[in-house]
PDB file of C-alpha atoms and ligand atoms in Angstrom:
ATOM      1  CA  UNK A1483       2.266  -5.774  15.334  1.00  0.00           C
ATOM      2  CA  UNK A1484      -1.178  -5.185  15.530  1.00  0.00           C
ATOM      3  CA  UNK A1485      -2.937  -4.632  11.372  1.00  0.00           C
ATOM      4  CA  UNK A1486      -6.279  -5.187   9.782  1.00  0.00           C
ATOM      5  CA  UNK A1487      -7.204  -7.568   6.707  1.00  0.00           C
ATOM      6  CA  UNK A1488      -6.663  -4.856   4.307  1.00  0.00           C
ATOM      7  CA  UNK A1489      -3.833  -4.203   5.398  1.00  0.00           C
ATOM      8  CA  UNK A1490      -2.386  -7.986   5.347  1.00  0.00           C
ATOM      9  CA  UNK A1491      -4.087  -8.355   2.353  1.00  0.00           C
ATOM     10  CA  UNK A1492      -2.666  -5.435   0.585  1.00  0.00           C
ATOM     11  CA  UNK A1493       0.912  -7.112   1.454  1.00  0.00           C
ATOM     12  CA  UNK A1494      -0.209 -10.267  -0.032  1.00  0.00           C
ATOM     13  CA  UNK A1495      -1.334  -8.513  -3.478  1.00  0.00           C
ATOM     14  CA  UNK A1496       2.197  -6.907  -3.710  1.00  0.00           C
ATOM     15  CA  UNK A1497       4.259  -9.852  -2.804  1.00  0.00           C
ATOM     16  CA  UNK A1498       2.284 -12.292  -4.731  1.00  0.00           C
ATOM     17  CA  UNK A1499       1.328 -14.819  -2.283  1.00  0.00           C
ATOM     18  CA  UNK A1500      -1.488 -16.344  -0.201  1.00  0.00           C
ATOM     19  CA  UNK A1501      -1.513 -15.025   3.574  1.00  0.00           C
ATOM     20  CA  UNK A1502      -2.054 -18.267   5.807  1.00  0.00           C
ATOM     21  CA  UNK A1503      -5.294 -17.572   7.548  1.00  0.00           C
ATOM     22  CA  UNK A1504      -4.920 -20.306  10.865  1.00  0.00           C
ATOM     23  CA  UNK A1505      -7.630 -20.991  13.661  1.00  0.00           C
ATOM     24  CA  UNK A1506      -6.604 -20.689  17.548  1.00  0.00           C
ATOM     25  CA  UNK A1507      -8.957 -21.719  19.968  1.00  0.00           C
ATOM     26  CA  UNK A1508      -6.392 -22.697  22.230  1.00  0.00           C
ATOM     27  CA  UNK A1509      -2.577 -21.331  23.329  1.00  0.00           C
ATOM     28  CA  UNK A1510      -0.739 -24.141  21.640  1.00  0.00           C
ATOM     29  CA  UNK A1511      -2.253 -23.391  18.248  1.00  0.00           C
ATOM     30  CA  UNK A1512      -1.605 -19.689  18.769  1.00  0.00           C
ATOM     31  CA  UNK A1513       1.791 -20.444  19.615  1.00  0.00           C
ATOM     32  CA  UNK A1514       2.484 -22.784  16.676  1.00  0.00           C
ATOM     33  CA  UNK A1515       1.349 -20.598  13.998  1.00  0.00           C
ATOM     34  CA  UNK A1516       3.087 -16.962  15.937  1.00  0.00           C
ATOM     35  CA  UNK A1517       6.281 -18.735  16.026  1.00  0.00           C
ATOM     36  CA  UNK A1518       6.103 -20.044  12.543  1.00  0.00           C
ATOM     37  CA  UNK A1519       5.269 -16.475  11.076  1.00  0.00           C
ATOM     38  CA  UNK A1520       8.348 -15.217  13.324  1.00  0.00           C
ATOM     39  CA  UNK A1521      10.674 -17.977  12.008  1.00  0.00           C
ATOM     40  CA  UNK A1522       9.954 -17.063   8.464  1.00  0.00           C
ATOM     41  CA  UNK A1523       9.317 -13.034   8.860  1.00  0.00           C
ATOM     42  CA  UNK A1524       5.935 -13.469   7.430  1.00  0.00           C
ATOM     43  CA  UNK A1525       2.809 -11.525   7.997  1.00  0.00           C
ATOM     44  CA  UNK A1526      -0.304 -13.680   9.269  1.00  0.00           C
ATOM     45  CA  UNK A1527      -3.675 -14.204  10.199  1.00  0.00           C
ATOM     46  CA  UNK A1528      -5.019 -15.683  13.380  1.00  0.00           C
ATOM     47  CA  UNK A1529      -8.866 -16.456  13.556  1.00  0.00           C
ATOM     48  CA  UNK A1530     -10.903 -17.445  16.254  1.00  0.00           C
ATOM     49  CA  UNK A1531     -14.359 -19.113  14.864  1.00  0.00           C
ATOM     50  CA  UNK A1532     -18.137 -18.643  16.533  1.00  0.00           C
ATOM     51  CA  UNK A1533     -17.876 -22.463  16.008  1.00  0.00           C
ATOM     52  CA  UNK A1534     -15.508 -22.596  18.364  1.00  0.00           C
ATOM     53  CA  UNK A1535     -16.715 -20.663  21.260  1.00  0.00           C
ATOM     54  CA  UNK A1536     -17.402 -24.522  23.269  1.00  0.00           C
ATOM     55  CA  UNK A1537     -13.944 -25.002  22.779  1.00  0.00           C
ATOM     56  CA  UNK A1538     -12.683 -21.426  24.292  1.00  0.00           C
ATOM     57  CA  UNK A1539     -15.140 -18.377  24.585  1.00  0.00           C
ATOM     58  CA  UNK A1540     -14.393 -15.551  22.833  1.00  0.00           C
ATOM     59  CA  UNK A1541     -14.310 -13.494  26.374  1.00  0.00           C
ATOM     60  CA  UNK A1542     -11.590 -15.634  27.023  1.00  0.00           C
ATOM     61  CA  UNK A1543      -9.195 -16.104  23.803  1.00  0.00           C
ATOM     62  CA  UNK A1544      -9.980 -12.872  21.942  1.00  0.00           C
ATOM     63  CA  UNK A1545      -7.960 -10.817  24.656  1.00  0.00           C
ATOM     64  CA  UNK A1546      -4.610 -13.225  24.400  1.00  0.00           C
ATOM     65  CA  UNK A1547      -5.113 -13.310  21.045  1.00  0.00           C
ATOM     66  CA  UNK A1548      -4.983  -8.934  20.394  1.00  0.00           C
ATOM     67  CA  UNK A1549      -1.832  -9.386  22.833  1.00  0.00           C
ATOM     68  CA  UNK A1550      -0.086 -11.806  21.354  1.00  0.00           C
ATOM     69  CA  UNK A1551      -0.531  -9.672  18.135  1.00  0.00           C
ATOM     70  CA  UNK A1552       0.747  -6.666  19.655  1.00  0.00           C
ATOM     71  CA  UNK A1553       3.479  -8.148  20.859  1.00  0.00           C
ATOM     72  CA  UNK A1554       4.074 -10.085  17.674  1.00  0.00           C
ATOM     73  CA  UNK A1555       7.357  -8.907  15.272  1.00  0.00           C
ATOM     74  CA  UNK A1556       5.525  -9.812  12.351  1.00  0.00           C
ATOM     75  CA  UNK A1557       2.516  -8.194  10.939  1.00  0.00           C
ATOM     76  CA  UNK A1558      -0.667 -10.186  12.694  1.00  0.00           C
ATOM     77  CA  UNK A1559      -4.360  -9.708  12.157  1.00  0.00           C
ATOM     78  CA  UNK A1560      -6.740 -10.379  14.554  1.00  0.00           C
ATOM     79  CA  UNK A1561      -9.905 -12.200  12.688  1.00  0.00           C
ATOM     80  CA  UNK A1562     -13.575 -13.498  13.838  1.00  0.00           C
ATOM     81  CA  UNK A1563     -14.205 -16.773  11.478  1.00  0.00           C
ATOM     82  CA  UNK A1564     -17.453 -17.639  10.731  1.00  0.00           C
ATOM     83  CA  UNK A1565     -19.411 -15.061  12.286  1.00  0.00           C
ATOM     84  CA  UNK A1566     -23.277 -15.678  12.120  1.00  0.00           C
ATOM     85  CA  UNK A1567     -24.212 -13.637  14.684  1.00  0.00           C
ATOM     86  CA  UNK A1568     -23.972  -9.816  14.436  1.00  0.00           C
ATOM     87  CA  UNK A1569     -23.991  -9.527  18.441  1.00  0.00           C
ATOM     88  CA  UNK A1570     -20.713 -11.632  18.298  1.00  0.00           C
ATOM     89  CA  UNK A1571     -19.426  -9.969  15.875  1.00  0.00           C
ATOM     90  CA  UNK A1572     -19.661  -6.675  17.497  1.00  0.00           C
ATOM     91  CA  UNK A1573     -18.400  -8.291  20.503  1.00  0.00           C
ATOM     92  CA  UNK A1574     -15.240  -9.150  18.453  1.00  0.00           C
ATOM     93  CA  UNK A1575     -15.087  -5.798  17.635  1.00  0.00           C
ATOM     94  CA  UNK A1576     -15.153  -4.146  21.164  1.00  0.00           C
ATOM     95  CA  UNK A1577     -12.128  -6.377  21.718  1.00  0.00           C
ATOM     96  CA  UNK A1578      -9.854  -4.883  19.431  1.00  0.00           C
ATOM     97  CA  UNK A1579     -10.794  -7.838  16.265  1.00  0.00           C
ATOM     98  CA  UNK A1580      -9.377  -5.835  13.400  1.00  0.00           C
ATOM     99  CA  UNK A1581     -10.769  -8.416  11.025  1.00  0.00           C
ATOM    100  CA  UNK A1582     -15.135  -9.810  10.808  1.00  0.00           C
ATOM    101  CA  UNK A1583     -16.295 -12.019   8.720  1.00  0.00           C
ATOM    102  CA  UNK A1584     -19.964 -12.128   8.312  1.00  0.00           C
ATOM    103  CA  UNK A1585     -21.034 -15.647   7.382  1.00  0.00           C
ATOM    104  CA  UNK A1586     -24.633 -15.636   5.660  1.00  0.00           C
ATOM    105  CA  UNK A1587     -24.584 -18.084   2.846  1.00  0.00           C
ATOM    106  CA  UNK A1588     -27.173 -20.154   4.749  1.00  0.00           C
ATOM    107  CA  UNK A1589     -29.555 -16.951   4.179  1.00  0.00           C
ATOM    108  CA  UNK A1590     -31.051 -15.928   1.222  1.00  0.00           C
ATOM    109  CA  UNK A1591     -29.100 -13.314  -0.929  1.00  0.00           C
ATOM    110  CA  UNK A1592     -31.723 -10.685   0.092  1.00  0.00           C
ATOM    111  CA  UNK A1593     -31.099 -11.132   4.184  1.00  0.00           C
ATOM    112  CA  UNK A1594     -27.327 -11.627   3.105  1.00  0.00           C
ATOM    113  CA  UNK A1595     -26.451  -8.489   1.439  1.00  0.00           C
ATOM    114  CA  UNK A1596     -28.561  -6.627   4.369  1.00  0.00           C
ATOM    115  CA  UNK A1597     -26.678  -8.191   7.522  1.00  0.00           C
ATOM    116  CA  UNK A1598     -23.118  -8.115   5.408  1.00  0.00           C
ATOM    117  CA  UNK A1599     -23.871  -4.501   5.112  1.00  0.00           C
ATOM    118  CA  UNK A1600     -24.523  -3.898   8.958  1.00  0.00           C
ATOM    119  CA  UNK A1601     -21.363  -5.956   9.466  1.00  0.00           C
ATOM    120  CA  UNK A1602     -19.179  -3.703   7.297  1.00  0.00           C
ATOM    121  CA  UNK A1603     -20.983  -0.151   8.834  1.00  0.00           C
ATOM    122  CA  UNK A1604     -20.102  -1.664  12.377  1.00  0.00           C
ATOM    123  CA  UNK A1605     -16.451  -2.368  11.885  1.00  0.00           C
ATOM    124  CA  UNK A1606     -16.123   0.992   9.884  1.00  0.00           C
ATOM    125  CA  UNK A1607     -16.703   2.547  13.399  1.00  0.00           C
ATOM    126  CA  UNK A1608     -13.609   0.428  14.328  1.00  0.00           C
ATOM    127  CA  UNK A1609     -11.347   0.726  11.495  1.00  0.00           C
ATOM    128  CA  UNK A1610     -11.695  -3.026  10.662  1.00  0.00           C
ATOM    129  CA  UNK A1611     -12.032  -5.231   8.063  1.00  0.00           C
ATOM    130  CA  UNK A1612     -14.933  -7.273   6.588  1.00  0.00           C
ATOM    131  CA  UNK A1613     -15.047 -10.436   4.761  1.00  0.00           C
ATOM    132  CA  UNK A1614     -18.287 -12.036   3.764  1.00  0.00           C
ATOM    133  CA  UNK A1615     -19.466 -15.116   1.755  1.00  0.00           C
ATOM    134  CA  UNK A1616     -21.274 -15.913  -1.197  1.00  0.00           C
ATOM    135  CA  UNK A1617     -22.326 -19.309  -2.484  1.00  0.00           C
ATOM    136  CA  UNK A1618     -22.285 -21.961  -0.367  1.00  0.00           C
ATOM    137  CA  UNK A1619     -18.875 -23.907   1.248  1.00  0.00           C
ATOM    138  CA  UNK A1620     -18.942 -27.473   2.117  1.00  0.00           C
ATOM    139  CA  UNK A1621     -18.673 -29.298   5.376  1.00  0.00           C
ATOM    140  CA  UNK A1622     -19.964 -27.087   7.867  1.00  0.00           C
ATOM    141  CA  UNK A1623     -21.994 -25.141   5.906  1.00  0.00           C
ATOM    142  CA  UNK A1624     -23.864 -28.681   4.415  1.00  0.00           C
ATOM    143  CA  UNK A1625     -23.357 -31.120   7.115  1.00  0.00           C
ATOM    144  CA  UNK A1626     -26.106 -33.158   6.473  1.00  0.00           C
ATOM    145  CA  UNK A1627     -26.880 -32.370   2.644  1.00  0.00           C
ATOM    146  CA  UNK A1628     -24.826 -34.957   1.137  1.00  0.00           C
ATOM    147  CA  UNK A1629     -26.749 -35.451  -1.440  1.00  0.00           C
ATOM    148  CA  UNK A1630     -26.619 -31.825  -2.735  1.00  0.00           C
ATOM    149  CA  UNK A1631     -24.779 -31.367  -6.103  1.00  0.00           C
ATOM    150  CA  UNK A1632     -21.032 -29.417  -4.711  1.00  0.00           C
ATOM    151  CA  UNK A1633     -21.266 -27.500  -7.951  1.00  0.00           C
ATOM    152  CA  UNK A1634     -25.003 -26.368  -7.771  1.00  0.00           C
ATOM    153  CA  UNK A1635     -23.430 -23.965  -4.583  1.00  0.00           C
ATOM    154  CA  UNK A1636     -20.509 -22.904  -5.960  1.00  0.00           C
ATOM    155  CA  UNK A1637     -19.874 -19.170  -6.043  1.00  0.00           C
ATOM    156  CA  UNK A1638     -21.835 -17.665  -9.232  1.00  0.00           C
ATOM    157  CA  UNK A1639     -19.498 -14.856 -10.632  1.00  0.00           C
ATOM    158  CA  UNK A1640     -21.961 -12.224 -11.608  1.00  0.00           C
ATOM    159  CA  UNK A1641     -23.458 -12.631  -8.333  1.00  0.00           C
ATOM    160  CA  UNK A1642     -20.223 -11.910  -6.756  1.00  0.00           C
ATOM    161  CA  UNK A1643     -19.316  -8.942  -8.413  1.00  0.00           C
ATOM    162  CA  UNK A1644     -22.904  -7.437  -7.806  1.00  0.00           C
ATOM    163  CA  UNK A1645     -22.708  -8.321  -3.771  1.00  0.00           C
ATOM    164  CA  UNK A1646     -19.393  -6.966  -3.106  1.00  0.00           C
ATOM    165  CA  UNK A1647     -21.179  -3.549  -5.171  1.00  0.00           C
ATOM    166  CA  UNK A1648     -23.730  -3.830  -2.775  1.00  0.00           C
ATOM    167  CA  UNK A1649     -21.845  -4.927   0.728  1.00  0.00           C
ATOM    168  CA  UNK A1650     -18.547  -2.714   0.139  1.00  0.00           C
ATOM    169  CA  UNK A1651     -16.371  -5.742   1.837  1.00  0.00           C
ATOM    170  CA  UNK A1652     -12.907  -6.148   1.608  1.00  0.00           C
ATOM    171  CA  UNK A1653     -11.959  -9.852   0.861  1.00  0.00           C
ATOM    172  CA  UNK A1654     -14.765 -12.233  -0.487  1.00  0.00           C
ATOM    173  CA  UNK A1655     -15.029 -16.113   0.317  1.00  0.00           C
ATOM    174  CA  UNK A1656     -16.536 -18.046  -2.340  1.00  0.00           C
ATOM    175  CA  UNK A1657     -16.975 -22.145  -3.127  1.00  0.00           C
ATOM    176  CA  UNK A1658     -15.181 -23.566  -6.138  1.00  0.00           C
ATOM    177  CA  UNK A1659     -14.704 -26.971  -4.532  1.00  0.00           C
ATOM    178  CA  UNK A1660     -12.667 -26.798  -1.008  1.00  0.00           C
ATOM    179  CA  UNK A1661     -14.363 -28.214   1.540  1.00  0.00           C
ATOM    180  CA  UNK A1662     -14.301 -27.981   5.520  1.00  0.00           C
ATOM    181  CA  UNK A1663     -12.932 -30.674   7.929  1.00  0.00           C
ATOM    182  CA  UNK A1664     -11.138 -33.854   6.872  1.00  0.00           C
ATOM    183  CA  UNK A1665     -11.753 -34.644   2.594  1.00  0.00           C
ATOM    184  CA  UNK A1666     -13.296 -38.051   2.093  1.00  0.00           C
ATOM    185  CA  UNK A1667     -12.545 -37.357  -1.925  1.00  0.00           C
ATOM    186  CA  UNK A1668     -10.024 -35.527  -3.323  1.00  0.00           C
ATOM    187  CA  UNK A1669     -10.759 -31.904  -3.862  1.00  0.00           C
ATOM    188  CA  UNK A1670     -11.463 -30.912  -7.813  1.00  0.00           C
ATOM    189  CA  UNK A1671     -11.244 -26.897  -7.492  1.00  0.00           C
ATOM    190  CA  UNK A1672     -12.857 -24.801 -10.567  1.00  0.00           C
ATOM    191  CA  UNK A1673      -9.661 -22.387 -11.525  1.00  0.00           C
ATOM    192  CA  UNK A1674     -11.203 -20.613 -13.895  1.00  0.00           C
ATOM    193  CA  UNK A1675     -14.568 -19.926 -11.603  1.00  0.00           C
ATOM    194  CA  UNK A1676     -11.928 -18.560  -9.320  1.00  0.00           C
ATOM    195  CA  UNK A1677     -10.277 -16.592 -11.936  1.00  0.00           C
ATOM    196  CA  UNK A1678     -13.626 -15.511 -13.606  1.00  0.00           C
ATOM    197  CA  UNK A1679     -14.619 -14.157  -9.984  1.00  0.00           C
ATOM    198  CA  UNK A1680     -11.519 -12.001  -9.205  1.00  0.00           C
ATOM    199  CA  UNK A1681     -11.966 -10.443 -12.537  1.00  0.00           C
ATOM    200  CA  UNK A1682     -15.071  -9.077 -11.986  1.00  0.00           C
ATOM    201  CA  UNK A1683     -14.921  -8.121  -8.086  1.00  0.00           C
ATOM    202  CA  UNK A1684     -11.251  -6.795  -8.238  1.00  0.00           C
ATOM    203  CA  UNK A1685     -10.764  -7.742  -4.300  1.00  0.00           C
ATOM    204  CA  UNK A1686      -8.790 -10.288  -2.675  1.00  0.00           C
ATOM    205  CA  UNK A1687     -10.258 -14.298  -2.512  1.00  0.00           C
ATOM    206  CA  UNK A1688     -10.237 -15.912   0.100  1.00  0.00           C
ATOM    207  CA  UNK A1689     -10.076 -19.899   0.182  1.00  0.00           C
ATOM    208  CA  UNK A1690     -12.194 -22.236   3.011  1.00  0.00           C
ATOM    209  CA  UNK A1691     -11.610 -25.632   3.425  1.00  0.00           C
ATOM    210  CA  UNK A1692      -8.008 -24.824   3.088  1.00  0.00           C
ATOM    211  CA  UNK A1693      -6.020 -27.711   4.661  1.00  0.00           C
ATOM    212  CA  UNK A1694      -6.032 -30.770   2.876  1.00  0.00           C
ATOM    213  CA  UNK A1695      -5.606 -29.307  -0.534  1.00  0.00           C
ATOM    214  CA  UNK A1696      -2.275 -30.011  -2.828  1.00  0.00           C
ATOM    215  CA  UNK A1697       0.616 -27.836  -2.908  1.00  0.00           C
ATOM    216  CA  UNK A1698      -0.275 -27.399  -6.959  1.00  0.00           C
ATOM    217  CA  UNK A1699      -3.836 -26.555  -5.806  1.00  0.00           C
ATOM    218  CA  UNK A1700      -2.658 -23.747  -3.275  1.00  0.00           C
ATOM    219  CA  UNK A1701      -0.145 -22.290  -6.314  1.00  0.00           C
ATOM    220  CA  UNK A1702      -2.857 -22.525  -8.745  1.00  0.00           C
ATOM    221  CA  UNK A1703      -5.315 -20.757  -6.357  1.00  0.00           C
ATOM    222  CA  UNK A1704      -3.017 -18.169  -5.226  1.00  0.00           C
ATOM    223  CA  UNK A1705      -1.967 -17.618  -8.935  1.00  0.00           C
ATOM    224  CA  UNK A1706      -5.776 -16.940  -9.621  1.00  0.00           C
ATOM    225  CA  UNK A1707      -6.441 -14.455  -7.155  1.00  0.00           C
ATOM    226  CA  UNK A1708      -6.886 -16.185  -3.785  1.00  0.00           C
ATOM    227  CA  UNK A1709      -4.832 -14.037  -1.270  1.00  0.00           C
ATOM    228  CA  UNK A1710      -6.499 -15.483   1.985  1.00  0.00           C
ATOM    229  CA  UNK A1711      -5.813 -18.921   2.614  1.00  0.00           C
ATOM    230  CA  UNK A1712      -7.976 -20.823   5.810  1.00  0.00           C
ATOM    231  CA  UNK A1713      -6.237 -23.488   7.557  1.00  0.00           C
ATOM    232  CA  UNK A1714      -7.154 -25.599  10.802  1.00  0.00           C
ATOM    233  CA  UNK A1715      -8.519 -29.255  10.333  1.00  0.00           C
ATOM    234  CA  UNK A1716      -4.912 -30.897   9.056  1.00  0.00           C
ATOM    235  CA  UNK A1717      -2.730 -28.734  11.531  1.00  0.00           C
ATOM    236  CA  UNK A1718      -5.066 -29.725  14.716  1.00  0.00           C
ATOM    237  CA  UNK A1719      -5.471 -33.748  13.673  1.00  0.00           C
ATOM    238  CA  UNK A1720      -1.241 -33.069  13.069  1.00  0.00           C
ATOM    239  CA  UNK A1721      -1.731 -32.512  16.999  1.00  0.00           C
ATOM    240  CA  UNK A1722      -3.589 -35.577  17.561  1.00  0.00           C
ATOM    241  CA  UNK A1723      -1.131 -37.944  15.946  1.00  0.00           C
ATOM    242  CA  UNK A1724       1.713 -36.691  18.262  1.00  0.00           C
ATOM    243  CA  UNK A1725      -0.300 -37.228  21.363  1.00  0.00           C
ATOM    244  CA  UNK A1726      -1.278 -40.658  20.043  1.00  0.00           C
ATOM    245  CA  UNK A1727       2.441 -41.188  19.147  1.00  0.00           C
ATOM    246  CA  UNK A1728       3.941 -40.027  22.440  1.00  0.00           C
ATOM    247  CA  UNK A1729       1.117 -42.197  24.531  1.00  0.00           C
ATOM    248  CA  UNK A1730       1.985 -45.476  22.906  1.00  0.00           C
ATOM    249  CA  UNK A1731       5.758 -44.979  23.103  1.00  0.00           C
ATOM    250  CA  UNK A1732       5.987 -43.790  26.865  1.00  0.00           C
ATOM    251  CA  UNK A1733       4.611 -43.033  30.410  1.00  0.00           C
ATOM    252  CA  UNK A1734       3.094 -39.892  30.028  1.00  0.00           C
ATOM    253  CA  UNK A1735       1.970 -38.522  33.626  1.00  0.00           C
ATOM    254  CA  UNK A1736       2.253 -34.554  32.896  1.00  0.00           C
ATOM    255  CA  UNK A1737      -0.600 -33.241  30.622  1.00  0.00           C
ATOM    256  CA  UNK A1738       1.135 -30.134  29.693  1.00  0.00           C
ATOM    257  CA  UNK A1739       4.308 -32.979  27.926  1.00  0.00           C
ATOM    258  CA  UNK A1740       1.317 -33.915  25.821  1.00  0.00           C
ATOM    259  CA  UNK A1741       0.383 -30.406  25.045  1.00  0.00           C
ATOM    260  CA  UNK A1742       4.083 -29.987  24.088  1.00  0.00           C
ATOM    261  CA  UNK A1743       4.444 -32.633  21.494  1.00  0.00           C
ATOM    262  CA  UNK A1744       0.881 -31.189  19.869  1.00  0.00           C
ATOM    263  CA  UNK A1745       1.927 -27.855  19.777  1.00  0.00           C
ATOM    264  CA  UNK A1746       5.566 -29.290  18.483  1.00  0.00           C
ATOM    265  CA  UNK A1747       3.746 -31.182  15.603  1.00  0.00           C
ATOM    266  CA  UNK A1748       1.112 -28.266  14.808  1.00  0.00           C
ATOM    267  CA  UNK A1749       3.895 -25.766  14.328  1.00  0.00           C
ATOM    268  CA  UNK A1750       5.385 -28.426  12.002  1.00  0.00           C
ATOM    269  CA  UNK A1751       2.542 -29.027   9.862  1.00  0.00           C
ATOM    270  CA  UNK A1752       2.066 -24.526   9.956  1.00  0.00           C
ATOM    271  CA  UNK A1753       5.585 -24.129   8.961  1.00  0.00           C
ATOM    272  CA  UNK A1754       5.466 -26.741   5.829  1.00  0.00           C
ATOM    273  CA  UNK A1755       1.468 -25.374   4.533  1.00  0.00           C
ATOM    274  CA  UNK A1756       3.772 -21.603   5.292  1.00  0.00           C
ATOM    275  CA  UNK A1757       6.354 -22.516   2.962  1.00  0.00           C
ATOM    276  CA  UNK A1758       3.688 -23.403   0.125  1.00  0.00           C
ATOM    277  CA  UNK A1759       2.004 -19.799   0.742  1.00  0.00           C
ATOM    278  CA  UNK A1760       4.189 -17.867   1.041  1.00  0.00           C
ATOM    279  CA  UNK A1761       6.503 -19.466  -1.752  1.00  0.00           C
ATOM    280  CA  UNK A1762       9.360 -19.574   0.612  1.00  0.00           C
TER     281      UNK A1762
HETATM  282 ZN1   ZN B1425     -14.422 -21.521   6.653  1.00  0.00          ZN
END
């Protein structure tokens, strides 16, 4: 079943809980995390990121994505990660995305509030749902800034509160520690930034970096207001290990074996980060 991010996210705020948010740039991965939200009834959301269009175009996923949605017995939303383009984003949208995010934190706050806006008056036309960033996440967002202080780009409260005024969005992504990718350290997440945050913009967080955190870090996150939760880099390298695995135990000759045992160990690693979010 087809719904938007409100929507999800609206089922999230009355259960309690943190709605898995999982990237699938390929079938396998789409396959894991459907059959894991199946397994457990649960609603949840499947992204496909502008960083990824080398790995799959969006031409190409986005349509087996909405279908897989529809066809879905669990709520699913359909969500565009990491949009930086507003031509992509409306191409998303033309698909049948019922979820945008609009990723500006590398802008200033000026050009950010002005292209979030255009991103939310585009998917109004569409009935969809807008998420947008402020402060600035790391990995991605600061490959190559190292040396920049984590906490001089965290998300700054008041300036939260006054951009989702401003933007009208419906779930907010802001930087109190998480991290993209692999961690080299382990994370140190600001609660109380997160908690100060959701007091004053009154809609639902939404946590990058996602993977790789603790299971007391999800509770604590969820129990300060995150409702979104991002997932990818753990779940795919879960992939990698099986394929490694299989390879050094046997003859592999069939590709789509290899696939199998990925998609076997992805769904693994969905169902156990599923359990933490959804407190099942
Ligand atoms: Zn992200």
């Amino acid at each position: 079943m087809l719904v938007t991010l409100k929507e999800i996210l609206k089922i999230a705020e009355e259960k309690d809980y943190g709605v898995g948010a999982f990237n699938t740039p390929n079938l396998e991965c789409l396959t894991a995390v459907l059959q894991s939200a199946e397994k457990y009834k649960v609603p949840v959301i499947i992204a496909h990121a502008e960083l990824h269009e080398s790995v799959q175009p969006l031409s190409v996923i986005g349509p087996v994505m909405i279908q897989k949605a529809k066809e879905a017995k669990v709520p699913v939303c359909v969500h565009l990660d990491h949009g930086e383009h507003l031509d992509y984003l409306e191409q998303a949208l033309e698909l049948g995305f019922t979820s945008i995010m609009y990723d500006g934190s590398s802008l200033s706050y000026e050009e950010n509030v002005a292209n979030t806006k255009q991103a939310v008056a585009m998917a109004k036309k569409k009935s969809a749902s807008v998420e947008a960033e402020i402060g600035v996440l790391g990995g991605r967002e600061t490959a190559g800034t190292a040396s920049v202080d984590p906490e001089s780009m965290y998300t700054d409260p008041a300036l939260a509160e006054k951009f989702v005024k401003e933007t009208g969005i419906d779930a907010l992504a802001c930087s109190f520690g998480t991290a993209h990718g692999i961690y080299k350290t382990i994370p140190k997440l600001d609660f109380p930034r997160i908690a100060k945050i959701k007091e004053l913009v009154k809609i639902p967080l939404v946590m990058h970096g996602g993977s790789g955190c603790s299971e007391n870090d999800y509770i604590q996150a969820i129990s300060n207001g995150v409702r979104k939760i991002n997932y990818y880099s753990y779940m795919s390298r879960e992939g990698v290990f099986a394929v490694k695995d299989m390879l050094g135990k046997q003859e592999v000759t069939f590709f789509h074996d290899l696939a199998a045992a990925a998609q076997q160990a992805m769904q693994k690693d969905v169902e156990r980060a599923m359990k933490i979010f959804y407190g099942l």
